[in-house]
XYZ file of C-alpha atoms in Angstrom:
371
model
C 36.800 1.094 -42.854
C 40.145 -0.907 -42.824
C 43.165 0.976 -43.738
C 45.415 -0.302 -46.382
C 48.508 -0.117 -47.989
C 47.831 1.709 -51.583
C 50.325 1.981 -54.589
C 49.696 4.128 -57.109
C 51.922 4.256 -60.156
C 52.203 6.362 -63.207
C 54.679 6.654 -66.201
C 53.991 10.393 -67.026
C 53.816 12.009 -63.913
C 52.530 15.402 -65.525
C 49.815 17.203 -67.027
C 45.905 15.240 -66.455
C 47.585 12.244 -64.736
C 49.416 14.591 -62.032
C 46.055 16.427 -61.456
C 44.406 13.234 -60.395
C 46.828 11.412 -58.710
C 47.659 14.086 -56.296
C 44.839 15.052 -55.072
C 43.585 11.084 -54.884
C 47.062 10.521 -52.786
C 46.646 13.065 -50.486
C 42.961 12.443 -49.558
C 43.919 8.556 -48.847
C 46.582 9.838 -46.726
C 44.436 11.449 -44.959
C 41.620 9.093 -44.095
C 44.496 7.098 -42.378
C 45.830 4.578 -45.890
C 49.179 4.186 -45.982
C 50.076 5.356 -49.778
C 53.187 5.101 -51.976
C 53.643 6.808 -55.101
C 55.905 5.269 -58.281
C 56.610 7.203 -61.101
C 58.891 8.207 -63.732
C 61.251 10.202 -63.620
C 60.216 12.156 -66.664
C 60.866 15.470 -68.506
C 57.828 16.480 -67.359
C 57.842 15.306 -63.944
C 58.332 18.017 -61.317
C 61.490 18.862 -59.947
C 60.525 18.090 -56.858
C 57.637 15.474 -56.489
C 57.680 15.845 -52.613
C 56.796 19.394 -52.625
C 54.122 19.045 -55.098
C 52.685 15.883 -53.727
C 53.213 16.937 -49.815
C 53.807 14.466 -46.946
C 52.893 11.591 -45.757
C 53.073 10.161 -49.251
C 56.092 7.628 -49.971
C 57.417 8.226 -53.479
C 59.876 5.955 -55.519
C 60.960 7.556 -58.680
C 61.393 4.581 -61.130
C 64.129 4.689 -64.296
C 61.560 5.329 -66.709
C 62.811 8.346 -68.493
C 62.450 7.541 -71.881
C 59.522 5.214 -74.180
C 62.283 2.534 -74.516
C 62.615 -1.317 -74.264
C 65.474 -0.715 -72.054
C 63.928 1.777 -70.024
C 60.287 -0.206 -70.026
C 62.370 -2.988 -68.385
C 63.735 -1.451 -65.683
C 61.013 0.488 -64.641
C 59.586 -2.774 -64.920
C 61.775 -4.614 -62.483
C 61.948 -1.608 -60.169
C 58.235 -1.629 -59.931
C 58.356 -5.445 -59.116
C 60.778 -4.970 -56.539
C 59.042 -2.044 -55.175
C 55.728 -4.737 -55.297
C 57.486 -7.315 -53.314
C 59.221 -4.711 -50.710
C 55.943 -2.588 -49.896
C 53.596 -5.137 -50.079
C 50.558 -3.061 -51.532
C 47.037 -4.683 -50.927
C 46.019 -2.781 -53.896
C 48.147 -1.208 -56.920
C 46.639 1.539 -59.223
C 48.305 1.804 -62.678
C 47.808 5.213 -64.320
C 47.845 5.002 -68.290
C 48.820 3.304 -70.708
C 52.427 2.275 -70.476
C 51.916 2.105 -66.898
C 49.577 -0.126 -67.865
C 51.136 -2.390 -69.981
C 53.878 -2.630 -67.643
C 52.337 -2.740 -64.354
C 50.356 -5.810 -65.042
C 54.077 -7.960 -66.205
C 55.622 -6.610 -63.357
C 52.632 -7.274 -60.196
C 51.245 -10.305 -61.908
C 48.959 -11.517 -59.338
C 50.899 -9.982 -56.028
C 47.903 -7.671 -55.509
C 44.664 -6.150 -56.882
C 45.313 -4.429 -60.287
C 43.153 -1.431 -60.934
C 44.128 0.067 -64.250
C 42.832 3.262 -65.607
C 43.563 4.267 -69.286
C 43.447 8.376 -68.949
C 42.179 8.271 -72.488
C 42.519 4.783 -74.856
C 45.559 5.029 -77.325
C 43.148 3.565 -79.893
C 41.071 6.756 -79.962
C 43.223 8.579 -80.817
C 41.670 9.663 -84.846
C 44.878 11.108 -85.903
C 46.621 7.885 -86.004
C 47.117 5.571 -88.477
C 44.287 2.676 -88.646
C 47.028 0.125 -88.361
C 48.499 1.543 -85.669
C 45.068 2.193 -83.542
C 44.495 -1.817 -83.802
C 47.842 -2.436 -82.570
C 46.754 -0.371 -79.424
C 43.423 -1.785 -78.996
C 45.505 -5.634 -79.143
C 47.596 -4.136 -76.421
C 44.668 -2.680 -73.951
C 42.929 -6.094 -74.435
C 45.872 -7.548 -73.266
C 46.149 -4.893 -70.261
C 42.250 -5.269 -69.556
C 42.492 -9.346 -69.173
C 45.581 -9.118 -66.866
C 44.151 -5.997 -64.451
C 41.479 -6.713 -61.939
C 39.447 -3.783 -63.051
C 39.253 -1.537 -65.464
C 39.141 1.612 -63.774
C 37.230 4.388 -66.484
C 36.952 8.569 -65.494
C 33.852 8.977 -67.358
C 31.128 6.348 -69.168
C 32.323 7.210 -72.113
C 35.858 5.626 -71.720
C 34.075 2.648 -70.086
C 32.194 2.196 -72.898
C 35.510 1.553 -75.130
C 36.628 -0.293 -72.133
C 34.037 -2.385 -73.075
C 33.539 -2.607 -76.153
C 37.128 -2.341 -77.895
C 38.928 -3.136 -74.599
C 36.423 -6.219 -73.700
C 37.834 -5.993 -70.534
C 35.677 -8.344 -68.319
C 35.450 -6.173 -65.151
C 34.802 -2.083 -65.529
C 34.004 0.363 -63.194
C 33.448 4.387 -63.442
C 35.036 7.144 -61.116
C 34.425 10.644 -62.855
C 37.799 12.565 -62.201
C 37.187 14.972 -59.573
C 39.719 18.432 -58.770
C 40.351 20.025 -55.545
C 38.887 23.501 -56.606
C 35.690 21.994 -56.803
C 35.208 20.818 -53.457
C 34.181 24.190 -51.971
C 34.148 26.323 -55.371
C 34.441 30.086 -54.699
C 32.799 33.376 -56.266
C 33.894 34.157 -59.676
C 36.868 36.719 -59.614
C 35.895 40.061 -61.686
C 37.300 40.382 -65.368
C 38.394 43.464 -66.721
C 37.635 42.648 -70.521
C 36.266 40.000 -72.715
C 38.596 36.813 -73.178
C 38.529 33.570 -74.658
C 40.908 30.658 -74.257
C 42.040 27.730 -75.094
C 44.551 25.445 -73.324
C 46.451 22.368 -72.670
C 49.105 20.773 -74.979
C 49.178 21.820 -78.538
C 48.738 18.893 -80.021
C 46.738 16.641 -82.785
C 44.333 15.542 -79.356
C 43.361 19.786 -79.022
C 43.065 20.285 -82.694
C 44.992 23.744 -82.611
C 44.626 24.310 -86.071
C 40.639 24.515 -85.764
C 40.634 26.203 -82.963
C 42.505 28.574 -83.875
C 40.346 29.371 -86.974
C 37.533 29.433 -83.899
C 39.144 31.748 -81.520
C 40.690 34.126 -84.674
C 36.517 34.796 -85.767
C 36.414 36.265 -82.294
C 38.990 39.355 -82.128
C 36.540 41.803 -82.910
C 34.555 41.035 -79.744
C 37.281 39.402 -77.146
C 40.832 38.764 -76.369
C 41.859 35.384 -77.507
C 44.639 33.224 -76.437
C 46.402 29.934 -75.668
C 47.291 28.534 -72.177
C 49.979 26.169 -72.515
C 52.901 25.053 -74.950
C 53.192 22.880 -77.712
C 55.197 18.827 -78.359
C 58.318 18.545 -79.758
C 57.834 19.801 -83.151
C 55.588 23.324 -81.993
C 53.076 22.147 -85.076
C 50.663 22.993 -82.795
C 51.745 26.322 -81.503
C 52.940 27.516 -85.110
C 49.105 26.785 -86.226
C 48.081 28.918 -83.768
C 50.541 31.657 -84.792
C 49.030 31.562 -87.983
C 45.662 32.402 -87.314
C 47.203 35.578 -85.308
C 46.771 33.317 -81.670
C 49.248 34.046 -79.211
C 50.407 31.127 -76.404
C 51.891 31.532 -73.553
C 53.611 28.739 -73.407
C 53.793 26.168 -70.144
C 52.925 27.959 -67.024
C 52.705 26.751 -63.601
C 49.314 25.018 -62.350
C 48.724 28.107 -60.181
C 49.464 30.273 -62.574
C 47.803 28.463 -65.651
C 44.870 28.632 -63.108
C 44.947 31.983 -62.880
C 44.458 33.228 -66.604
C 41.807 30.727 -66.857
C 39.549 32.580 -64.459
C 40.258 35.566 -65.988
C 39.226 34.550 -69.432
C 35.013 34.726 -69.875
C 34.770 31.474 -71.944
C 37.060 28.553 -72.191
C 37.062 26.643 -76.014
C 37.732 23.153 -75.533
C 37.909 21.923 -79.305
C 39.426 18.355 -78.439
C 39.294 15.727 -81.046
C 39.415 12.897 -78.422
C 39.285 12.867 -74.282
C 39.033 10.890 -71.502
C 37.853 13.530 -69.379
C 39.449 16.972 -69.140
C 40.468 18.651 -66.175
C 40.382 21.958 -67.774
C 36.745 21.840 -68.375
C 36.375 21.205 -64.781
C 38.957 23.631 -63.927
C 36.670 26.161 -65.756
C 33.510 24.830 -64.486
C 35.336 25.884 -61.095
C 36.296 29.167 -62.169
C 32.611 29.653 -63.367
C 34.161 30.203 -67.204
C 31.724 29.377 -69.671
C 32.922 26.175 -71.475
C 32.077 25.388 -75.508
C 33.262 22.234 -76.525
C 33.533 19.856 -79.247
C 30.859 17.142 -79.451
C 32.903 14.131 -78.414
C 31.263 11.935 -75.115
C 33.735 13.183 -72.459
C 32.463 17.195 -72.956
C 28.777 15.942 -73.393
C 29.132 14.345 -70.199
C 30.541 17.258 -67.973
C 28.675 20.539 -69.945
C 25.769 18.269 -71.070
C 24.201 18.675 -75.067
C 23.740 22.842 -74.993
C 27.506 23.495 -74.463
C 28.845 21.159 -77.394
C 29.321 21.874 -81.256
C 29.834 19.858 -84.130
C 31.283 22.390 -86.562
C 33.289 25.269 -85.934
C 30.377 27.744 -87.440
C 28.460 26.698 -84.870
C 31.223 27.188 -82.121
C 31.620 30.810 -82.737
C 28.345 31.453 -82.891
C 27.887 30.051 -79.319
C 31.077 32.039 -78.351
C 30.220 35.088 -79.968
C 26.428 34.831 -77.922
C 28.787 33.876 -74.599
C 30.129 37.058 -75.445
C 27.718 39.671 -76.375
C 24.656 38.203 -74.506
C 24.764 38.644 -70.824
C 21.830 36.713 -70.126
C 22.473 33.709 -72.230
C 26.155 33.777 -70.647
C 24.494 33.595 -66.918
C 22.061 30.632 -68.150
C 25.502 28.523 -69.130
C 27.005 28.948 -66.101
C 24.001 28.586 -64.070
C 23.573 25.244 -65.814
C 27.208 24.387 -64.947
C 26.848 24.922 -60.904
C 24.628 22.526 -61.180
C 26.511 19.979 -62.827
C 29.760 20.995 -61.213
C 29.717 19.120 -57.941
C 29.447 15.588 -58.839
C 33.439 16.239 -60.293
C 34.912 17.485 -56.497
C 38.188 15.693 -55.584
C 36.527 14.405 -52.356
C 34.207 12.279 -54.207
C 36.693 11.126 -56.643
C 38.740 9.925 -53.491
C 35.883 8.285 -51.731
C 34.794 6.704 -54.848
C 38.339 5.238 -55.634
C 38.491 4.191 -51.317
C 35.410 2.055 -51.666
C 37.047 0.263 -54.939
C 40.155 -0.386 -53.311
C 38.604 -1.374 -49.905
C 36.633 -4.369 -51.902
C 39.335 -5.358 -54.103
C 41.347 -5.873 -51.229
C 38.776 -7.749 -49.385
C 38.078 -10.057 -51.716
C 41.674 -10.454 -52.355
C 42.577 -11.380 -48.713
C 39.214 -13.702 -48.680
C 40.549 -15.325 -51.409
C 43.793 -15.391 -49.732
C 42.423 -17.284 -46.828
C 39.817 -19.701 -48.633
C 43.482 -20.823 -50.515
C 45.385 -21.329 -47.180
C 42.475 -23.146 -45.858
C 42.453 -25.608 -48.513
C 46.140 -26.220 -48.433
C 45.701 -27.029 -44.444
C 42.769 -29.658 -45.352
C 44.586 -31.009 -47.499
């Protein structure tokens, strides 16, 4: 396989997007790609990107610290110097600003695979005005990028369909600890837990109703912090739900697998790395019937209504046999979502992009010499 020079940018260099990236960089390091990593220079960007990231991976941090016109054109023109100095054969744009931006600043320097990370336009707790100002904008992205890349068939289906991007591909996201997953650790008691960002996207408020029915039978709590305004987190304190606010990936990692059962009560997703993270950690997951859960836990492991969720939780709980059936269902569906395949996938993408790219390349030179 020919080796090749790989850029991968993202805006938000935290949470889901930092969980893929990383892991995709370091594997395409290692099969011999040269691979350079642009990002902004967030709040939520690591300290220190090297030390998360590791070697042999060639980061520029770009001026992109705020959701600014000022700041959206300079990260801009960084990027397109960064573009013209590197030389990428292929450049990877992670989300939607990235998005937007990446394709004004490459323009057709080289192969644009976009991936959304979860369409602005789906998210329900927006206004309907607003959501059809995003789905003008990702039509706009999906025309200019030379793939839609999608992390599950469900976000390639609004690729498609609200997107109408013309070119769409699928590469399910994929996390380290599911390359070689591990025995479950023991648990000491009963625990159920939500987590990411408390926000309108993980429906706090219902969840919290959800994990609050389950006291009597487990511990309960939150893994992670809240936005700006702590809506999210305050919800949660209302229904008696403690957080513990942002923790470390290792050590977010860690109360996961001690919880029993992860609730994943999202009201929109791409596709979650915590359900995978608990698939790893062989943590029964109940989710909310959206496409991105039905796709990783499959139709058994989903609820439409909340009654229905703590019923399923409260049999996790109290029914040792049912709770072995879940997770025996979950090995099986767990290794399809390993970080090696994710990389491999992505390599083979990249590989033909770049191919046809440089035959295109030379089929133009040729003509220019005939002529």
């Amino acid at each position: 396989m020919s080796q090749l020079r790989i850029l991968e940018v993202a805006e938000s260099l935290g949470s889901g997007v930092l969980g893929v990236v990383t892991p995709l960089s370091q594997r395409l390091a290692a099969a011999g790609h040269a691979v350079a990593l642009a990002y902004g220079e967030r709040p939520e960007t690591p300290p220190d990107v090297e030390a998360v990231v590791g070697p042999g991976i060639e980061l520029f941090a770009l001026p992109w610290r705020r959701r600014t016109p000022r700041e959206h054109v300079a990260a801009a023109r960084m990027l397109r110097q960064v573009v013209d100095d590197w030389r990428p054969d292929v450049v990877h744009l992670h989300s939607s600003f990235t998005g937007v931006v990446g394709v004004l600043s490459v323009g057709d320097r080289a192969p644009i695979v976009y991936t959304p990370h979860g369409y602005s336009f789906a998210r329900s707790s927006d206004a309907r005005a607003k959501r059809r100002l995003y789905a003008a904008i990702e039509r706009f992205v999906a025309r200019r990028a030379t793939l839609v890349g999608a992390v599950s068939e469900s976000e390639a289906a609004q690729a498609r369909d609200v997107a109408r991007a013309p070119r769409v591909a699928v590469v399910a996201n994929g996390i380290p600890a599911l390359d070689a997953p591990g025995p479950a650790p023991d648990r000491e008691r009963p625990r159920v837990v939500a987590m990411g960002r408390a926000d309108a996207s993980r429906q706090p408020d219902a969840a919290g109703r959800i994990l609050a029915r389950l006291t009597d039978v487990a511990d309960v709590r939150w893994i992670g912090g809240g936005t700006d305004s702590d809506a999210g987190l305050r919800a949660l304190a209302a229904h008696g739900v403690p957080a513990t606010g942002w923790l470390s990936h290792a050590d977010a990692a860690a109360e996961l697998a001690a919880a029993t059962a992860l609730l994943h009560w999202s009201a929109w997703d791409a596709q979650p790395l915590a359900v995978l993270e608990a698939l790893a950690a062989d943590v029964v997951v109940v989710a909310s019937d959206i496409p991105a859960n039905r796709e990783i836990v499959g139709a058994r492991q989903v609820c439409s209504a909340e009654e229905d969720a703590v019923a399923l939780l409260r049999g996790v709980l109290l029914d040792p046999a049912l709770r072995e059936r879940m997770l025996e269902r979950q090995r099986e569906r767990r290794g399809r979502f390993s970080a090696d395949r994710m990389a491999r996938d992505w390599e083979a993408i990249y590989v033909r992009l770049a191919g046809a790219a440089a035959a295109d390349s030379r089929e133009e030179t040729g003509e220019l010499v005939a002529h």
